[in-house]
Amino acid sequence: METIIQGWLSIWLYVMAIIAIVLAVKTYKNRNTWSKLDIYCTLAIIVLVLHVLEEWVFPGGLHYSYNIANGGNILSCYPMNRLTDMITNFGGVVLGCIVLKFWGFKKPVGIAVMLFCFAEFVIHLAIGIQDLEIFGQYGMNILYDPGWITSLFGFLPVGILLAIELFKKSPRPTLRQWVVGIAVMFLFAFMLINLPENLLKDKNSPYKF
């Protein structure tokens, strides 16, 4: 099993990139038939892939900042390691693709995706401020953390587009749709972030970055 996991961790980013390309092609081909919610939520999935590539590869290194922010003292693997972060991000992409394939993005899920987009922007802004405070004494003089660029120029615009689409015309989301949307966001956050980290965090993890 360990060999399989390590093998998957070596290729999953390539799989994510392929999924993003396929989704981009499908979005373009269906731009005149899909609802705007479907288009914008699919764009959010594509941005998530680009976001992960920024966090892991170009330039990479988010785990250091993330683990500092979450009180870790073994920054290469605690509390976030390669396995937990793969579950978080690949799981998000897979769930998004399942929703698109079988149901399409209705208002409650659109609300959840919008809130997720804004949350990513706020989280990376906070981590960027944290990093500037920590590393400013070593010459860092610009607000940045791995994932900030895709949050600022990806998640934030997509979140705004979703907000405009949801609220620009009647019928606007009902209270029930808001409650369901917020519940969906927190449920997915628990399933994909909190649960994997709580179960798999390990100061001696074999899945160090």
Short mmCIF file of C-alpha atoms in Angstrom, two decimals, residues 15-157:
data_model
loop_
_atom_site.label_atom_id
_atom_site.label_comp_id
_atom_site.label_asym_id
_atom_site.label_seq_id
_atom_site.Cartn_x
_atom_site.Cartn_y
_atom_site.Cartn_z
CA VAL A 15 -3.59 14.08 -13.36
CA MET A 16 -4.98 17.33 -11.94
CA ALA A 17 -3.45 19.27 -14.84
CA ILE A 18 -5.07 16.92 -17.36
CA ILE A 19 -8.44 17.30 -15.64
CA ALA A 20 -8.11 21.09 -15.80
CA ILE A 21 -7.36 20.97 -19.52
CA VAL A 22 -10.37 18.72 -20.15
CA LEU A 23 -12.62 21.02 -18.10
CA ALA A 24 -11.35 24.10 -19.94
CA VAL A 25 -12.14 22.47 -23.30
CA LYS A 26 -15.60 21.37 -22.11
CA THR A 27 -16.34 24.84 -20.77
CA TYR A 28 -15.39 26.46 -24.05
CA LYS A 29 -17.43 23.98 -26.10
CA ASN A 30 -20.49 24.41 -23.88
CA ARG A 31 -20.18 28.15 -23.28
CA ASN A 32 -23.47 28.80 -25.10
CA THR A 33 -25.46 25.97 -23.49
CA TRP A 34 -24.26 25.75 -19.89
CA SER A 35 -25.71 28.03 -17.26
CA LYS A 36 -23.43 30.77 -15.97
CA LEU A 37 -23.32 29.02 -12.61
CA ASP A 38 -22.01 25.89 -14.32
CA ILE A 39 -19.40 27.93 -16.20
CA TYR A 40 -18.22 29.94 -13.20
CA CYS A 41 -18.11 26.97 -10.83
CA THR A 42 -16.15 24.97 -13.40
CA LEU A 43 -13.77 27.90 -13.69
CA ALA A 44 -13.34 27.69 -9.92
CA ILE A 45 -12.27 24.04 -10.29
CA ILE A 46 -9.76 25.03 -12.98
CA VAL A 47 -8.44 27.82 -10.77
CA LEU A 48 -8.09 25.30 -7.93
CA VAL A 49 -5.75 23.22 -10.10
CA LEU A 50 -3.66 26.28 -10.97
CA HIS A 51 -3.74 27.22 -7.29
CA VAL A 52 -2.34 23.85 -6.23
CA LEU A 53 0.41 24.12 -8.85
CA GLU A 54 1.38 27.50 -7.40
CA GLU A 55 1.33 26.08 -3.87
CA TRP A 56 3.32 22.96 -4.75
CA VAL A 57 5.48 23.79 -7.79
CA PHE A 58 5.57 27.40 -9.04
CA PRO A 59 7.11 28.45 -6.65
CA GLY A 60 5.84 25.89 -4.12
CA GLY A 61 6.45 25.89 -0.40
CA LEU A 62 3.00 26.70 1.00
CA HIS A 63 3.35 23.90 3.54
CA TYR A 64 5.93 25.92 5.46
CA SER A 65 3.63 28.92 5.80
CA TYR A 66 0.53 26.78 6.41
CA ASN A 67 2.16 24.71 9.12
CA ILE A 68 3.51 27.84 10.82
CA ALA A 69 0.00 29.32 10.78
CA ASN A 70 -1.39 26.14 12.33
CA GLY A 71 1.12 25.88 15.13
CA GLY A 72 3.32 23.19 13.63
CA ASN A 73 6.96 22.89 14.58
CA ILE A 74 7.94 20.31 11.97
CA LEU A 75 7.23 22.42 8.93
CA SER A 76 7.88 19.74 6.32
CA CYS A 77 5.02 17.50 7.46
CA TYR A 78 2.98 18.69 10.45
CA PRO A 79 0.06 19.14 10.54
CA MET A 80 -0.14 19.22 6.72
CA ASN A 81 1.81 16.70 4.73
CA ARG A 82 1.80 15.63 1.10
CA LEU A 83 -0.91 13.02 1.66
CA THR A 84 -3.33 15.25 3.55
CA ASP A 85 -2.93 18.09 1.07
CA MET A 86 -3.44 15.73 -1.87
CA ILE A 87 -6.69 14.50 -0.30
CA THR A 88 -7.82 18.10 0.26
CA ASN A 89 -7.15 19.34 -3.25
CA PHE A 90 -7.71 16.28 -5.41
CA GLY A 91 -10.83 15.52 -3.42
CA GLY A 92 -12.13 19.03 -4.12
CA VAL A 93 -11.56 18.65 -7.85
CA VAL A 94 -13.20 15.21 -7.94
CA LEU A 95 -16.24 16.40 -5.98
CA GLY A 96 -16.60 19.38 -8.30
CA CYS A 97 -16.45 17.14 -11.36
CA ILE A 98 -19.05 14.78 -9.89
CA VAL A 99 -21.45 17.66 -9.21
CA LEU A 100 -20.95 19.02 -12.73
CA LYS A 101 -21.46 15.60 -14.34
CA PHE A 102 -24.56 14.44 -12.49
CA TRP A 103 -26.44 17.50 -11.22
CA GLY A 104 -24.92 20.72 -12.46
CA PHE A 105 -24.20 23.63 -10.14
CA LYS A 106 -27.45 24.89 -8.64
CA LYS A 107 -27.76 27.91 -6.37
CA PRO A 108 -26.91 26.24 -3.04
CA VAL A 109 -23.69 24.75 -4.41
CA GLY A 110 -23.01 27.99 -6.27
CA ILE A 111 -23.17 29.79 -2.91
CA ALA A 112 -20.78 27.23 -1.42
CA VAL A 113 -18.29 27.70 -4.27
CA MET A 114 -18.56 31.49 -4.04
CA LEU A 115 -17.84 31.40 -0.30
CA PHE A 116 -14.94 29.03 -0.91
CA CYS A 117 -13.45 31.43 -3.47
CA PHE A 118 -13.66 34.37 -1.06
CA ALA A 119 -12.33 32.22 1.80
CA GLU A 120 -9.26 31.25 -0.24
CA PHE A 121 -8.57 34.92 -0.92
CA VAL A 122 -8.88 35.85 2.77
CA ILE A 123 -6.83 32.87 3.98
CA HIS A 124 -3.96 33.56 1.60
CA LEU A 125 -4.07 37.25 2.40
CA ALA A 126 -3.72 36.39 6.10
CA ILE A 127 -0.89 33.93 5.44
CA GLY A 128 0.85 36.52 3.25
CA ILE A 129 0.67 39.08 6.06
CA GLN A 130 2.00 36.46 8.47
CA ASP A 131 4.93 35.65 6.16
CA LEU A 132 5.73 39.32 5.65
CA GLU A 133 5.89 39.81 9.41
CA ILE A 134 8.08 36.74 9.92
CA PHE A 135 10.44 37.09 6.97
CA GLY A 136 10.52 40.88 6.62
CA GLN A 137 13.65 40.96 8.79
CA TYR A 138 15.34 38.69 6.24
CA GLY A 139 14.59 40.93 3.27
CA MET A 140 11.03 40.00 2.29
CA ASN A 141 9.36 43.27 1.31
CA ILE A 142 6.27 42.23 -0.64
CA LEU A 143 3.10 40.53 0.51
CA TYR A 144 3.18 37.01 -0.89
CA ASP A 145 2.71 33.36 -0.05
CA PRO A 146 2.44 30.40 -2.46
CA GLY A 147 -1.16 30.50 -3.66
CA TRP A 148 -1.64 34.27 -3.33
CA ILE A 149 -1.45 35.06 -7.06
CA THR A 150 -4.09 32.49 -8.01
CA SER A 151 -6.23 33.63 -5.08
CA LEU A 152 -6.01 37.28 -6.10
CA PHE A 153 -6.37 36.84 -9.84
CA GLY A 154 -8.31 33.59 -9.90
CA PHE A 155 -10.53 32.86 -6.91
CA LEU A 156 -11.42 36.48 -6.17
CA PRO A 157 -12.66 37.31 -9.71
#
